[in-house]
Amino acid sequence: MPNIGKMEAREIEELFINVSPTQAGGRLTPEAQKAVLSYSDGYSVCDNCVRPFRLDYIKKPALADFHVEVAEWLNMGIARVVPGARRGFQAIANSLVEKGDPVILSSLAHYTEYVSIEQAGGIPCEIPKNEKNHITAENTAAKIEEVIAKYKKTPPLMYIDHVDYQFGNLHDIEGIAKAAHKYDVPVLLNGAYTVGTMPIDGKKLGVDFIVGSGHKSMAAPAPSGIVAVTDEYADKIFNTTKVSGDVTGRKFGIKEIQIIGCSLMGATMAGLVASFPAVKKRVENWDTEVKHSQIVTDALTDIDGTVILSDNPRQHTLTRVNTKDSFDKVAETHKKKGYYFSAALRKRGICGIIPGTTRIWKYNVYGLTDRQTNYLAESFKAVAEENGLPVSN
Amino acid sequence: MSQIGVDAVFQAMFLLTDMRELFRQNAPFHDFEGEDKEKAEKIIEGLKKQIAILEKEVL
């Protein structure tokens, strides 16, 4: 394997089918790989930055167009780039949340949502999931009422995960947003697992903010992401600096406070922009991705004792599975213990499942070809059969 | 300044990136057949051209 100093070249994606839950949607397109090669130096996208000296005004490369196109694509008013979805949460929370404010979020939310609330001084208030691991409009309304009664104020913000990272379940955003708006609570959609993989229409969903992750679902290098807001909130979220130095009198033009001026000034930005045409195209193939997800899920359920913990039929490529009564049974007596499972898959050219895991685990089949999908499905069954587990079909 | 030489470096890297993508699409089998084999041949042909340009410009 070639080395870069003491660091090995990463050849995972070239040698294996990688079903890591977090890495699938962030694999770069060849266009992004080329852009990263070309724009690898520090402030590489800033060669032609002229007045008013802001990233979203740069015309060459076409960053200005990219910002406009992202907003249009999501059917929102205005968009900005940020170093990861978490920085999008931060920008919105810092704009809307005051110290001591209760902030609503899903009980399936990612930790970065909680921490962004904490950083803004807010108090996270969780909407309970139902027995099917869904956040419902009904539970949302009940939670908001409970919070208003307890804190004697309306929450300034609600976060909701389009697809949650725990189960990969798709939630009823339209219903949930309607419920929140009845109480005048603005809605932030966490689209880390959906922006860039499946079609999204912000207006149809009825959300006020959309946050997406470049490295999770937009085929871009980390850390990158986007934040899109409705026209109604544009000035509030993207307000510009007003301060000046008390000695020098220096002012800072039209730098936006929450973005801290410019955000992605090099390879991350170039990758995001270069992948964008392919990303816009690939969301139209979402049905195929879901079909692939179902093929693998069906194969796993053919193995006796395996239980799919996510919604089934699948509506997303990220799936959580319980194999305590199948693969984990083998681990009890296998000389390699639970490591036999990932080792057997690796021998077949499959990686991305945490070594040693045989109880509850997740996989993501996003971006696989038909051939890779079928091979993955058959491989799970073959590993089961090799280890004496009953397999139907 | 050798614009031609530098262009050849980038063209070669981009062609290698296309080859990298072929490996990705065919992992873990890497048994290039049909359309993929044609693509691979085209890439290798293109690479040879870029190497020839570099030899002419640099050596």
Coordinates of C-alpha atoms in Angstrom, one line a residue:
Chain A
M1 CA 0.0 0.0 0.0
P2 CA 1.4 3.4 -0.9
N3 CA 2.2 5.8 2.0
I4 CA 2.0 9.5 2.5
G5 CA 4.8 10.0 5.0
K6 CA 3.7 7.8 7.9
M7 CA 0.1 7.8 6.7
E8 CA -1.2 5.0 4.5
A9 CA -3.2 5.9 1.4
R10 CA -6.9 5.3 2.0
E11 CA -8.0 2.6 -0.4
I12 CA -11.2 1.4 1.3
E13 CA -13.6 2.7 -1.3
E14 CA -11.6 1.2 -4.2
L15 CA -11.1 -2.2 -2.6
F16 CA -14.3 -2.8 -0.6
I17 CA -18.0 -2.3 -0.6
N18 CA -18.2 0.1 2.3
V19 CA -21.6 0.0 4.2
S20 CA -20.6 2.3 7.0
P21 CA -23.7 4.1 8.2
T22 CA -22.1 7.5 8.1
Q23 CA -19.8 7.3 5.1
A24 CA -22.0 6.2 2.2
G25 CA -23.5 9.6 1.1
G26 CA -20.3 11.4 1.5
R27 CA -18.2 9.4 -1.0
L28 CA -16.9 11.9 -3.5
T29 CA -18.0 12.0 -7.1
P30 CA -15.1 11.8 -9.6
E31 CA -15.8 15.5 -10.3
A32 CA -15.2 16.3 -6.6
Q33 CA -12.1 14.2 -6.5
K34 CA -10.7 16.2 -9.5
A35 CA -11.8 19.5 -7.8
V36 CA -10.0 18.5 -4.6
L37 CA -6.8 17.7 -6.5
S38 CA -7.0 21.0 -8.3
Y39 CA -8.1 23.2 -5.3
S40 CA -6.0 21.5 -2.7
D41 CA -4.2 24.6 -1.4
G42 CA -5.5 26.6 1.5
Y43 CA -7.5 29.6 0.3
S44 CA -7.8 28.1 -3.2
V45 CA -11.2 29.3 -4.1
C46 CA -10.3 32.9 -3.3
D47 CA -8.0 33.7 -6.3
N48 CA -10.7 36.0 -7.8
C49 CA -12.3 37.3 -4.6
V50 CA -13.1 41.0 -5.1
R51 CA -15.3 43.5 -3.3
P52 CA -17.4 43.0 -1.3
F53 CA -15.0 40.1 -0.3
R54 CA -17.4 37.4 0.6
L55 CA -17.5 33.7 -0.4
D56 CA -21.0 33.8 -1.8
Y57 CA -20.0 36.7 -4.2
I58 CA -17.2 34.8 -5.8
K59 CA -17.9 34.3 -9.5
K60 CA -14.9 32.3 -10.5
P61 CA -15.1 29.5 -9.5
A62 CA -18.9 29.8 -9.7
L63 CA -19.6 30.0 -5.9
A64 CA -22.2 32.8 -6.2
D65 CA -24.2 30.7 -8.6
F66 CA -23.9 27.7 -6.3
H67 CA -25.4 29.5 -3.4
V68 CA -28.4 30.6 -5.5
E69 CA -28.8 27.2 -7.0
V70 CA -28.8 25.4 -3.7
A71 CA -31.5 27.7 -2.3
E72 CA -33.6 27.1 -5.5
W73 CA -33.0 23.3 -5.4
L74 CA -34.3 23.1 -1.9
N75 CA -37.1 25.6 -2.6
M76 CA -35.9 28.0 0.1
G77 CA -35.1 31.7 0.1
I78 CA -31.4 31.9 0.7
A79 CA -28.5 29.5 1.3
R80 CA -25.0 29.6 2.8
V81 CA -22.3 27.0 3.2
V82 CA -21.0 26.0 6.6
P83 CA -18.3 23.7 8.0
G84 CA -20.7 20.8 8.6
A85 CA -24.4 20.5 9.6
R86 CA -23.5 21.1 13.2
R87 CA -22.3 24.7 12.3
G88 CA -25.6 25.2 10.6
F89 CA -27.5 24.2 13.8
Q90 CA -25.1 26.6 15.6
A91 CA -25.8 29.5 13.3
I92 CA -29.6 29.2 13.7
A93 CA -29.6 28.5 17.4
N94 CA -27.3 31.5 18.1
S95 CA -29.7 33.7 16.1
L96 CA -32.9 32.7 17.8
V97 CA -32.2 31.2 21.2
E98 CA -31.7 33.3 24.3
K99 CA -30.3 32.1 27.6
G100 CA -32.9 29.9 29.4
D101 CA -35.1 29.4 26.4
P102 CA -36.7 26.0 26.0
V103 CA -35.9 24.5 22.6
I104 CA -37.8 21.5 21.2
L105 CA -36.1 18.6 19.5
S106 CA -36.7 15.0 18.6
S107 CA -35.8 12.4 21.1
L108 CA -33.9 10.7 18.2
A109 CA -31.9 13.8 17.5
H110 CA -28.1 13.8 16.9
Y111 CA -25.9 15.0 19.8
T112 CA -24.8 18.1 17.8
E113 CA -28.4 19.4 18.0
Y114 CA -28.3 19.2 21.8
V115 CA -24.9 20.8 22.0
S116 CA -25.9 23.7 19.7
I117 CA -28.8 24.4 22.0
E118 CA -26.5 24.2 25.0
Q119 CA -24.0 26.6 23.4
A120 CA -26.8 29.1 22.8
G121 CA -27.9 28.9 26.4
G122 CA -31.1 27.0 25.7
I123 CA -32.7 24.1 27.4
P124 CA -33.3 21.0 25.2
C125 CA -36.8 19.6 25.5
E126 CA -37.4 16.2 23.8
I127 CA -40.4 15.1 21.8
P128 CA -40.9 11.4 22.8
K129 CA -40.9 8.9 20.0
N130 CA -43.9 6.6 19.6
E131 CA -43.8 2.8 19.7
K132 CA -42.8 2.7 16.0
N133 CA -39.8 4.9 16.6
H134 CA -41.4 7.9 14.9
I135 CA -41.8 11.5 16.0
T136 CA -45.5 12.4 15.3
A137 CA -47.4 15.7 14.9
E138 CA -49.5 14.7 17.9
N139 CA -46.5 14.2 20.2
T140 CA -44.9 17.4 18.9
A141 CA -48.0 19.4 19.8
A142 CA -48.3 17.8 23.2
K143 CA -44.6 18.5 23.9
I144 CA -44.9 22.2 22.9
E145 CA -47.9 22.6 25.1
E146 CA -46.1 21.0 28.0
V147 CA -43.1 23.2 27.5
I148 CA -45.2 26.4 27.2
A149 CA -47.0 25.5 30.4
K150 CA -43.7 24.8 32.3
Y151 CA -41.6 27.7 31.0
K152 CA -44.4 30.2 30.4
K153 CA -42.9 31.1 27.0
T154 CA -43.1 29.9 23.5
P155 CA -40.0 27.9 22.4
P156 CA -38.0 30.1 19.8
L157 CA -37.0 27.0 17.8
M158 CA -37.7 23.4 17.1
Y159 CA -35.3 20.9 15.5
I160 CA -36.7 17.9 13.6
D161 CA -34.7 15.1 11.9
H162 CA -35.9 14.4 8.4
V163 CA -34.4 10.9 8.7
D164 CA -33.1 10.1 12.1
Y165 CA -29.6 8.6 12.5
Q166 CA -30.6 5.9 14.9
F167 CA -33.2 4.0 12.8
G168 CA -33.0 5.7 9.4
N169 CA -36.8 6.3 9.7
L170 CA -38.4 9.0 7.6
H171 CA -40.6 11.2 9.8
D172 CA -43.8 13.1 8.9
I173 CA -42.2 16.5 8.6
E174 CA -45.2 18.2 7.0
G175 CA -47.4 17.2 9.9
I176 CA -44.8 18.0 12.5
A177 CA -44.1 21.4 11.0
K178 CA -47.8 22.3 10.8
A179 CA -48.2 21.3 14.5
A180 CA -45.2 23.5 15.5
H181 CA -46.4 26.5 13.4
K182 CA -49.8 26.4 15.2
Y183 CA -47.8 27.5 18.3
D184 CA -45.6 29.9 16.3
V185 CA -42.5 27.7 16.7
P186 CA -40.1 27.9 13.7
V187 CA -38.9 24.6 12.4
L188 CA -35.3 23.6 11.6
L189 CA -35.1 20.5 9.4
N190 CA -32.0 18.4 10.0
G191 CA -31.4 17.0 6.6
A192 CA -28.0 15.4 7.3
Y193 CA -29.3 12.1 5.9
T194 CA -31.5 13.5 3.2
V195 CA -30.2 16.7 1.6
G196 CA -28.2 15.3 -1.4
T197 CA -29.6 11.8 -1.4
M198 CA -33.4 12.3 -1.7
P199 CA -35.6 15.0 -3.2
I200 CA -36.5 17.8 -0.8
D201 CA -38.9 20.7 -1.2
G202 CA -38.6 23.0 1.8
K203 CA -41.8 24.9 1.0
K204 CA -43.8 21.7 0.6
L205 CA -42.4 20.4 3.9
G206 CA -43.3 23.7 5.5
V207 CA -40.0 24.2 7.3
D208 CA -38.2 27.5 8.0
F209 CA -34.7 26.2 8.0
I210 CA -32.9 23.3 6.3
V211 CA -29.5 22.1 7.3
G212 CA -27.6 19.6 5.2
S213 CA -24.3 17.9 5.5
G214 CA -21.8 18.0 2.6
H215 CA -19.7 15.1 3.9
K216 CA -22.6 12.9 5.0
S217 CA -25.0 13.3 2.0
M218 CA -23.7 15.7 -0.7
A219 CA -20.6 13.8 -1.9
A220 CA -18.2 16.5 -0.5
P221 CA -15.2 16.5 1.8
A222 CA -15.5 17.2 5.5
P223 CA -16.3 19.5 7.1
S224 CA -18.9 20.9 4.8
G225 CA -22.6 21.6 4.8
I226 CA -25.3 24.0 3.9
V227 CA -27.9 26.0 5.7
A228 CA -30.9 27.3 3.8
V229 CA -33.6 29.6 5.2
T230 CA -36.9 31.1 4.1
D231 CA -36.9 34.8 3.0
E232 CA -38.7 35.6 6.2
Y233 CA -35.8 34.6 8.3
A234 CA -32.9 35.6 5.9
D235 CA -32.1 38.9 7.6
K236 CA -32.3 37.5 11.1
I237 CA -30.0 34.5 10.5
F238 CA -27.6 36.2 8.1
N239 CA -27.3 39.6 9.6
T240 CA -24.1 41.5 8.9
T241 CA -21.5 42.8 11.3
K242 CA -22.0 46.2 12.8
V243 CA -19.0 46.5 15.2
S244 CA -16.0 48.6 14.7
G245 CA -12.6 48.7 16.5
D246 CA -12.6 51.3 19.3
V247 CA -9.0 52.3 18.6
T248 CA -8.7 51.7 14.9
G249 CA -12.3 52.4 13.9
R250 CA -12.1 49.4 11.6
K251 CA -15.3 48.0 10.2
F252 CA -15.8 44.7 8.4
G253 CA -18.0 45.3 5.5
I254 CA -20.8 42.8 4.9
K255 CA -19.4 39.8 6.7
E256 CA -22.2 37.8 8.2
I257 CA -22.0 37.3 11.9
Q258 CA -23.2 33.7 12.2
I259 CA -21.0 32.6 9.3
I260 CA -18.1 34.5 10.8
G261 CA -17.4 36.1 7.4
C262 CA -16.4 33.3 5.1
S263 CA -16.7 29.6 5.9
L264 CA -15.4 27.1 3.3
M265 CA -12.4 28.7 1.4
G266 CA -10.7 25.7 -0.2
A267 CA -11.0 22.0 -1.1
T268 CA -14.2 21.5 0.9
M269 CA -16.0 24.3 -1.1
A270 CA -14.6 23.1 -4.4
G271 CA -15.7 19.5 -3.7
L272 CA -19.2 20.6 -2.7
V273 CA -19.6 22.7 -5.9
A274 CA -18.1 20.1 -8.2
S275 CA -20.4 17.3 -6.9
F276 CA -23.5 19.5 -7.0
P277 CA -24.6 18.7 -10.6
A278 CA -24.3 14.9 -9.9
V279 CA -26.0 15.3 -6.6
K280 CA -29.0 17.1 -8.1
K281 CA -29.2 14.2 -10.6
R282 CA -28.8 11.4 -8.1
V283 CA -31.6 12.5 -5.8
E284 CA -33.9 11.7 -8.8
N285 CA -32.7 8.0 -8.5
W286 CA -33.8 7.8 -4.9
D287 CA -36.3 5.0 -5.7
T288 CA -33.5 2.8 -6.9
E289 CA -31.5 3.4 -3.7
V290 CA -34.5 2.4 -1.6
K291 CA -35.0 -0.7 -3.7
H292 CA -31.4 -1.6 -3.0
S293 CA -32.0 -1.0 0.6
Q294 CA -34.9 -3.4 0.5
I295 CA -32.9 -6.1 -1.3
V296 CA -30.3 -6.2 1.5
T297 CA -33.0 -5.9 4.3
D298 CA -34.9 -8.8 2.8
A299 CA -31.8 -10.9 2.7
L300 CA -31.1 -10.2 6.3
T301 CA -34.6 -11.1 7.3
D302 CA -34.2 -14.4 5.5
I303 CA -31.7 -15.3 8.2
D304 CA -33.6 -16.9 11.1
G305 CA -33.7 -14.7 14.2
T306 CA -32.7 -11.4 12.5
V307 CA -35.0 -8.5 13.2
I308 CA -35.1 -5.2 11.3
L309 CA -35.5 -2.4 13.9
S310 CA -36.0 0.3 11.2
D311 CA -39.3 0.7 9.3
N312 CA -39.8 -2.2 7.0
P313 CA -40.6 -1.8 4.0
R314 CA -37.6 0.5 4.0
Q315 CA -37.9 4.1 3.0
H316 CA -34.2 4.9 3.4
T317 CA -30.8 3.4 2.8
L318 CA -29.7 3.6 6.5
T319 CA -31.0 0.6 8.4
R320 CA -30.7 -0.7 12.0
V321 CA -30.8 -4.4 12.6
N322 CA -30.9 -6.7 15.6
T323 CA -28.9 -9.9 15.1
K324 CA -28.8 -11.1 18.8
D325 CA -30.7 -14.2 17.8
S326 CA -28.6 -14.9 14.7
F327 CA -25.1 -13.7 14.2
D328 CA -24.6 -13.1 17.9
K329 CA -25.5 -16.7 18.7
V330 CA -22.5 -17.8 16.6
A331 CA -20.3 -15.3 18.4
E332 CA -21.0 -17.0 21.7
T333 CA -19.0 -20.1 20.7
H334 CA -16.8 -18.8 17.8
K335 CA -13.1 -18.7 18.5
K336 CA -13.0 -15.2 17.1
K337 CA -16.0 -14.2 19.2
G338 CA -18.0 -11.4 17.5
Y339 CA -15.0 -10.5 15.3
Y340 CA -15.8 -13.5 13.1
F341 CA -18.6 -11.5 11.4
S342 CA -16.7 -8.5 10.2
A343 CA -13.8 -10.7 9.3
A344 CA -16.0 -13.0 7.2
L345 CA -17.4 -9.9 5.4
R346 CA -14.0 -8.4 4.9
K347 CA -12.8 -11.6 3.3
R348 CA -15.6 -11.1 0.8
G349 CA -14.6 -7.5 0.2
I350 CA -17.2 -5.9 2.4
C351 CA -16.4 -3.4 5.2
G352 CA -18.0 -0.6 7.3
I353 CA -19.6 -2.7 10.1
I354 CA -17.8 -2.1 13.4
P355 CA -15.5 -5.1 14.1
G356 CA -16.8 -7.2 17.0
T357 CA -20.4 -6.1 16.5
T358 CA -23.0 -8.8 16.2
R359 CA -25.9 -7.6 18.3
I360 CA -27.4 -4.3 17.1
W361 CA -25.8 -2.5 14.2
K362 CA -26.4 -0.3 11.3
Y363 CA -25.5 -0.3 7.6
N364 CA -26.0 2.1 4.7
V365 CA -26.2 0.8 1.1
Y366 CA -26.4 4.3 -0.5
G367 CA -24.6 4.5 -3.8
L368 CA -24.1 0.8 -4.5
T369 CA -24.5 -0.6 -8.0
D370 CA -27.1 -3.4 -8.7
R371 CA -24.3 -5.9 -8.7
Q372 CA -22.8 -4.7 -5.5
T373 CA -26.2 -4.7 -3.8
N374 CA -27.0 -8.3 -4.8
Y375 CA -23.5 -9.4 -3.8
L376 CA -23.9 -7.8 -0.4
A377 CA -27.3 -9.4 0.2
E378 CA -25.9 -12.8 -0.8
S379 CA -22.8 -12.4 1.3
F380 CA -24.8 -11.8 4.5
K381 CA -26.7 -15.0 3.8
A382 CA -23.6 -16.9 2.9
V383 CA -21.8 -15.9 6.1
A384 CA -24.9 -17.1 8.0
E385 CA -25.0 -20.4 6.2
E386 CA -21.3 -21.0 6.7
N387 CA -21.8 -20.6 10.4
G388 CA -24.8 -22.9 10.6
L389 CA -27.6 -20.4 10.9
P390 CA -30.8 -21.3 9.2
V391 CA -31.5 -19.3 6.1
S392 CA -34.8 -19.3 4.1
N393 CA -35.1 -18.7 0.3
Chain B
M1 CA 6.5 28.6 -17.9
S2 CA 5.2 25.3 -19.4
Q3 CA 1.4 25.6 -19.6
I4 CA 1.5 22.4 -21.7
G5 CA 3.5 20.5 -19.1
V6 CA 1.3 21.6 -16.2
D7 CA -1.9 20.9 -18.2
A8 CA -0.6 17.4 -18.8
V9 CA -0.1 16.8 -15.1
F10 CA -3.7 17.8 -14.4
Q11 CA -5.1 15.8 -17.3
A12 CA -3.2 12.7 -16.1
M13 CA -4.4 13.1 -12.6
F14 CA -8.0 13.5 -13.8
L15 CA -7.6 10.4 -16.0
L16 CA -6.3 8.5 -12.9
T17 CA -9.3 9.7 -11.0
D18 CA -11.5 8.2 -13.7
M19 CA -9.6 5.0 -13.2
R20 CA -10.1 5.3 -9.5
E21 CA -13.8 5.6 -10.0
L22 CA -13.9 2.5 -12.2
F23 CA -12.2 0.6 -9.3
R24 CA -14.8 2.0 -6.9
Q25 CA -17.8 1.0 -9.1
N26 CA -16.4 -2.5 -9.6
A27 CA -15.2 -3.2 -6.0
P28 CA -14.5 -5.7 -4.8
F29 CA -14.6 -7.7 -8.1
H30 CA -12.4 -5.6 -10.3
D31 CA -13.1 -7.9 -13.3
F32 CA -13.4 -5.2 -15.9
E33 CA -15.5 -6.4 -18.8
G34 CA -17.5 -4.9 -21.7
E35 CA -18.2 -1.1 -21.3
D36 CA -15.9 -0.9 -18.2
K37 CA -13.0 -2.5 -20.1
E38 CA -13.5 -0.1 -22.9
K39 CA -13.4 2.8 -20.4
A40 CA -10.3 1.5 -18.8
E41 CA -8.6 1.1 -22.2
K42 CA -9.5 4.7 -23.1
I43 CA -8.2 6.0 -19.8
I44 CA -4.8 4.2 -20.2
E45 CA -4.5 5.4 -23.8
G46 CA -5.1 9.0 -22.6
L47 CA -2.6 8.6 -19.8
K48 CA 0.1 7.4 -22.3
K49 CA -0.6 10.6 -24.3
Q50 CA -0.2 12.8 -21.3
I51 CA 3.1 11.0 -20.3
A52 CA 4.4 11.5 -23.8
I53 CA 3.6 15.3 -23.5
L54 CA 5.4 15.4 -20.2
E55 CA 8.4 13.6 -21.6
K56 CA 8.6 16.1 -24.4
E57 CA 8.1 19.1 -22.2
V58 CA 10.2 18.2 -19.2
L59 CA 13.0 15.7 -20.1

